Coordinates of N, CA and C in Angstrom, one line a residue:
M1 N 25.4 37.2 -32.1 CA 26.3 36.9 -31.1 C 25.2 37.3 -29.9
G2 N 24.4 38.2 -30.0 CA 23.4 39.0 -29.0 C 22.6 37.7 -28.3
Y3 N 22.7 36.4 -29.1 CA 21.9 35.7 -28.7 C 22.5 34.4 -27.6
L4 N 24.2 34.8 -28.3 CA 25.3 33.8 -27.1 C 24.8 34.5 -25.9
T5 N 25.3 35.7 -26.1 CA 25.7 36.5 -24.6 C 24.6 36.4 -23.6
L6 N 23.2 36.4 -24.6 CA 22.1 36.6 -24.4 C 21.9 35.3 -23.0
A7 N 22.1 34.4 -23.5 CA 22.1 32.9 -23.3 C 23.0 32.5 -21.9
G8 N 24.2 33.7 -22.0 CA 25.1 33.6 -20.6 C 24.9 33.4 -19.8
A9 N 23.7 35.4 -20.2 CA 23.1 36.1 -19.3 C 22.1 35.6 -17.7
I10 N 21.3 35.0 -18.9 CA 20.2 33.1 -18.1 C 21.1 32.8 -17.8
T11 N 22.0 32.3 -18.2 CA 22.4 31.0 -17.1 C 23.2 31.4 -15.9
A12 N 24.1 32.5 -16.1 CA 24.0 33.8 -14.9 C 23.3 33.5 -13.6
E13 N 22.2 34.6 -14.3 CA 21.0 34.3 -12.9 C 20.2 33.3 -12.9
I14 N 20.3 32.4 -13.9 CA 19.3 31.4 -12.6 C 20.5 30.6 -12.2
L15 N 22.2 30.3 -12.2 CA 22.6 30.1 -11.2 C 22.7 31.2 -9.7
A16 N 22.6 32.5 -9.9 CA 22.4 33.1 -9.1 C 21.1 32.5 -7.8
T17 N 20.3 32.7 -8.8 CA 18.7 33.0 -8.0 C 18.8 31.5 -7.4
T18 N 19.6 30.3 -8.1 CA 19.5 29.1 -7.4 C 20.3 29.3 -6.5
S19 N 21.5 29.4 -6.3 CA 22.5 30.3 -5.7 C 22.2 30.7 -4.0
M20 N 21.1 32.0 -4.3 CA 20.4 32.6 -3.4 C 19.3 32.1 -1.9
K21 N 19.0 31.0 -2.8 CA 18.0 29.5 -2.4 C 19.3 28.3 -1.0
Y22 N 20.3 28.6 -1.4 CA 21.1 27.3 -0.9 C 21.7 29.0 0.4
S23 N 21.3 30.6 0.2 CA 22.5 31.1 1.2 C 21.6 31.6 2.0
E24 N 20.5 31.3 2.6 CA 19.7 30.7 3.7 C 20.0 32.2 4.6
G25 N 18.8 33.3 2.6 CA 19.5 34.8 4.0 C 20.6 35.5 3.5
F26 N 21.4 35.3 2.9 CA 22.8 35.6 2.6 C 23.2 35.0 4.0
S27 N 22.9 34.3 4.7 CA 23.9 33.8 6.3 C 25.1 33.2 5.8
R28 N 25.0 31.9 4.8 CA 26.2 31.0 4.6 C 26.5 32.0 3.2
L29 N 28.5 31.6 3.9 CA 29.1 32.7 2.9 C 29.1 32.5 1.3
W30 N 29.7 31.2 1.2 CA 30.0 30.6 -0.4 C 28.6 31.2 -1.6
P31 N 27.4 30.3 -0.8 CA 26.3 30.6 -1.8 C 26.4 32.1 -1.9
S32 N 26.5 32.8 -0.8 CA 26.1 34.3 -0.7 C 26.7 34.9 -1.7
L33 N 28.9 35.0 -2.3 CA 29.3 34.9 -3.0 C 29.1 34.5 -4.6
A34 N 28.4 33.2 -4.4 CA 28.2 32.6 -5.9 C 26.5 33.8 -6.1
T35 N 26.5 34.5 -5.4 CA 24.8 34.7 -6.0 C 25.2 36.5 -6.4
V36 N 26.0 36.5 -6.2 CA 26.4 38.5 -6.2 C 27.3 38.2 -7.4
A37 N 28.3 37.2 -7.3 CA 29.1 37.1 -8.5 C 28.5 37.0 -9.5
G38 N 26.8 36.0 -9.7 CA 26.1 35.3 -10.9 C 25.4 36.2 -11.7
Y39 N 24.9 37.6 -10.4 CA 24.1 38.5 -10.7 C 24.4 38.9 -11.5
L40 N 25.9 39.5 -10.9 CA 27.6 40.9 -11.2 C 27.5 40.4 -13.5
V41 N 27.8 39.1 -13.7 CA 28.0 38.3 -14.4 C 26.4 38.6 -15.7
A42 N 25.3 37.9 -14.7 CA 24.0 38.2 -15.5 C 24.1 39.5 -16.1
F43 N 24.1 40.7 -15.8 CA 23.6 41.6 -15.9 C 25.0 42.1 -16.6
A44 N 26.1 41.8 -16.4 CA 27.5 42.7 -17.6 C 26.8 42.2 -18.6
L45 N 26.6 40.8 -19.1 CA 26.3 40.0 -20.2 C 24.7 40.9 -20.7
L46 N 23.7 40.2 -19.9 CA 23.1 41.7 -20.5 C 23.1 43.0 -21.2
A47 N 23.9 43.6 -20.6 CA 24.4 44.8 -21.1 C 25.0 44.6 -22.3
Q48 N 25.4 44.2 -22.3 CA 25.9 43.4 -23.5 C 25.3 43.2 -24.9
T49 N 24.6 42.5 -24.2 CA 23.1 42.1 -25.4 C 22.3 42.5 -25.9
L50 N 22.4 44.4 -25.1 CA 21.5 45.3 -25.1 C 21.9 46.1 -26.7
K51 N 23.5 45.6 -26.6 CA 24.1 46.4 -27.7 C 23.4 46.3 -29.0
T52 N 23.2 44.5 -29.4 CA 22.6 44.2 -30.6 C 21.4 44.5 -30.2
M53 N 20.5 44.0 -29.3 CA 19.3 43.7 -29.4 C 18.5 44.9 -28.6
S54 N 17.2 44.8 -29.1 CA 15.9 45.5 -29.0 C 16.2 45.0 -27.2
V55 N 16.2 45.8 -26.1 CA 15.1 46.0 -24.8 C 13.9 45.4 -24.4
G56 N 13.8 45.3 -24.9 CA 12.1 44.4 -25.3 C 12.3 43.0 -25.4
T57 N 13.0 42.6 -26.5 CA 13.4 41.3 -27.1 C 14.0 41.1 -25.4
A58 N 15.4 41.4 -25.6 CA 16.1 40.7 -24.9 C 15.6 40.5 -23.7
Y59 N 15.0 41.8 -22.9 CA 14.6 41.5 -21.8 C 12.9 40.4 -21.4
A60 N 12.8 40.5 -22.6 CA 11.1 39.2 -22.2 C 11.5 37.9 -22.2
I61 N 13.2 37.6 -23.0 CA 13.5 36.7 -23.7 C 14.3 35.9 -21.6
W62 N 15.3 36.8 -21.5 CA 15.5 37.0 -19.6 C 15.0 36.5 -19.5
S63 N 14.2 37.3 -18.4 CA 12.7 37.3 -16.9 C 11.7 36.4 -17.7
G64 N 11.5 35.9 -19.2 CA 11.0 34.7 -19.0 C 11.8 33.1 -19.0
A65 N 12.9 33.3 -19.6 CA 13.2 31.9 -19.4 C 14.0 31.6 -18.3
G66 N 14.2 33.0 -17.0 CA 14.8 32.6 -16.4 C 13.6 32.0 -15.1
T67 N 12.3 33.0 -15.5 CA 11.9 32.8 -14.7 C 11.3 31.3 -14.5
A68 N 10.8 30.8 -16.1 CA 10.3 29.6 -16.3 C 11.0 28.2 -15.8
V69 N 13.2 29.1 -15.9 CA 13.9 28.1 -15.2 C 13.8 27.6 -14.0
V70 N 13.4 28.7 -13.4 CA 14.1 28.0 -11.9 C 13.2 27.9 -11.5
A71 N 11.4 28.4 -11.9 CA 10.8 27.6 -11.5 C 10.2 26.0 -11.5
A72 N 11.2 25.4 -13.0 CA 11.0 24.0 -13.0 C 12.5 23.2 -12.5
I73 N 13.5 24.3 -11.6 CA 14.6 23.7 -10.9 C 14.0 23.6 -9.4
G74 N 12.9 24.2 -9.0 CA 12.2 24.3 -7.5 C 11.3 23.2 -7.4
M75 N 11.1 23.2 -8.5 CA 9.9 22.2 -8.7 C 10.6 19.9 -9.1
L76 N 11.6 20.2 -9.6 CA 12.0 19.2 -9.7 C 12.9 19.1 -8.8
F77 N 13.9 19.8 -8.1 CA 15.2 19.0 -7.7 C 14.5 20.2 -5.5
L78 N 14.5 21.0 -5.4 CA 14.3 21.8 -4.3 C 12.9 20.9 -3.9
G79 N 11.5 20.3 -4.3 CA 10.9 19.5 -3.6 C 9.2 20.9 -3.0
E80 N 9.5 22.1 -4.4 CA 8.5 22.5 -4.7 C 7.4 22.4 -4.9
A81 N 6.4 22.2 -4.8 CA 4.7 21.2 -5.5 C 4.9 21.6 -6.1
A82 N 4.5 20.5 -7.6 CA 4.6 21.3 -9.3 C 3.2 20.9 -8.8
T83 N 2.7 22.5 -8.4 CA 0.9 21.9 -8.8 C 0.4 22.4 -10.3
A84 N -0.7 22.0 -10.8 CA -1.0 22.2 -12.0 C -1.1 23.7 -11.9
A85 N -1.5 24.1 -11.1 CA -1.3 26.4 -11.2 C -0.1 26.3 -11.4
K86 N 1.4 26.1 -11.1 CA 2.5 26.4 -10.9 C 3.1 26.1 -12.6
V87 N 2.6 24.3 -13.1 CA 2.9 24.2 -14.7 C 2.3 24.8 -15.3
L88 N 1.4 25.5 -15.5 CA 0.3 26.5 -16.5 C 0.8 27.4 -16.7
G89 N 1.6 28.3 -15.0 CA 2.1 30.1 -14.9 C 3.2 29.7 -15.9
V90 N 3.9 28.0 -15.8 CA 5.3 28.2 -16.8 C 5.4 28.2 -18.1
L91 N 3.8 27.8 -18.2 CA 4.0 27.6 -19.5 C 3.5 28.7 -20.6
L92 N 2.2 29.6 -19.4 CA 2.3 30.8 -19.9 C 3.3 31.7 -19.8
V93 N 4.4 31.7 -18.8 CA 5.2 32.6 -19.3 C 5.9 32.4 -20.7
I94 N 6.6 31.1 -20.5 CA 7.1 30.5 -22.1 C 6.1 31.2 -23.2
A95 N 5.0 31.0 -23.7 CA 4.0 31.3 -24.3 C 4.1 33.3 -24.5
G96 N 4.4 33.6 -23.6 CA 4.4 35.4 -23.4 C 5.7 35.2 -24.8
V97 N 6.5 34.8 -23.9 CA 8.0 35.5 -24.6 C 7.6 35.0 -26.0
V98 N 7.4 33.7 -26.1 CA 7.2 33.4 -28.0 C 6.4 34.1 -28.3
V99 N 5.3 34.8 -28.3 CA 4.6 36.1 -28.6 C 5.2 37.2 -28.7
L100 N 5.7 37.2 -27.8 CA 6.6 38.9 -28.0 C 7.2 38.7 -29.4
N101 N 7.9 37.7 -29.2 CA 9.2 38.0 -30.3 C 8.6 37.3 -31.1
L102 N 6.9 36.8 -31.8 CA 7.1 36.9 -32.9 C 6.1 37.7 -33.0
G103 N 5.7 39.1 -32.5 CA 4.4 39.9 -32.4 C 5.5 40.9 -32.7
G104 N 6.7 40.9 -32.8 CA 7.7 41.8 -33.0 C 8.3 43.1 -31.8
A105 N 8.3 42.9 -31.5 CA 9.4 43.1 -29.9 C 10.5 43.5 -30.4
H106 N 10.7 43.0 -31.6 CA 12.9 43.4 -31.9 C 12.6 44.9 -32.0

């Protein structure tokens, strides 16, 4: 169940961060409200996850997956440059999360 709530937290955080891009500095109402709601849901689900999962594991997965997916969204859908350095950075974030989990971050 911990991984399911963590997946929900990651999804909510990704939606909140993407909405923040469209809020134009919190000057647009609906994207701003979506940002706030998304982060509230993300943190509530992350808090629930921490009842059954170690903080190191949960936070590594939450932040790493969120970072990788938001970077990919930026490059694929928001017109951000997909440079070799960015792609390598995303791959290194993913590798770091995998290594933490394999190395006993539990």
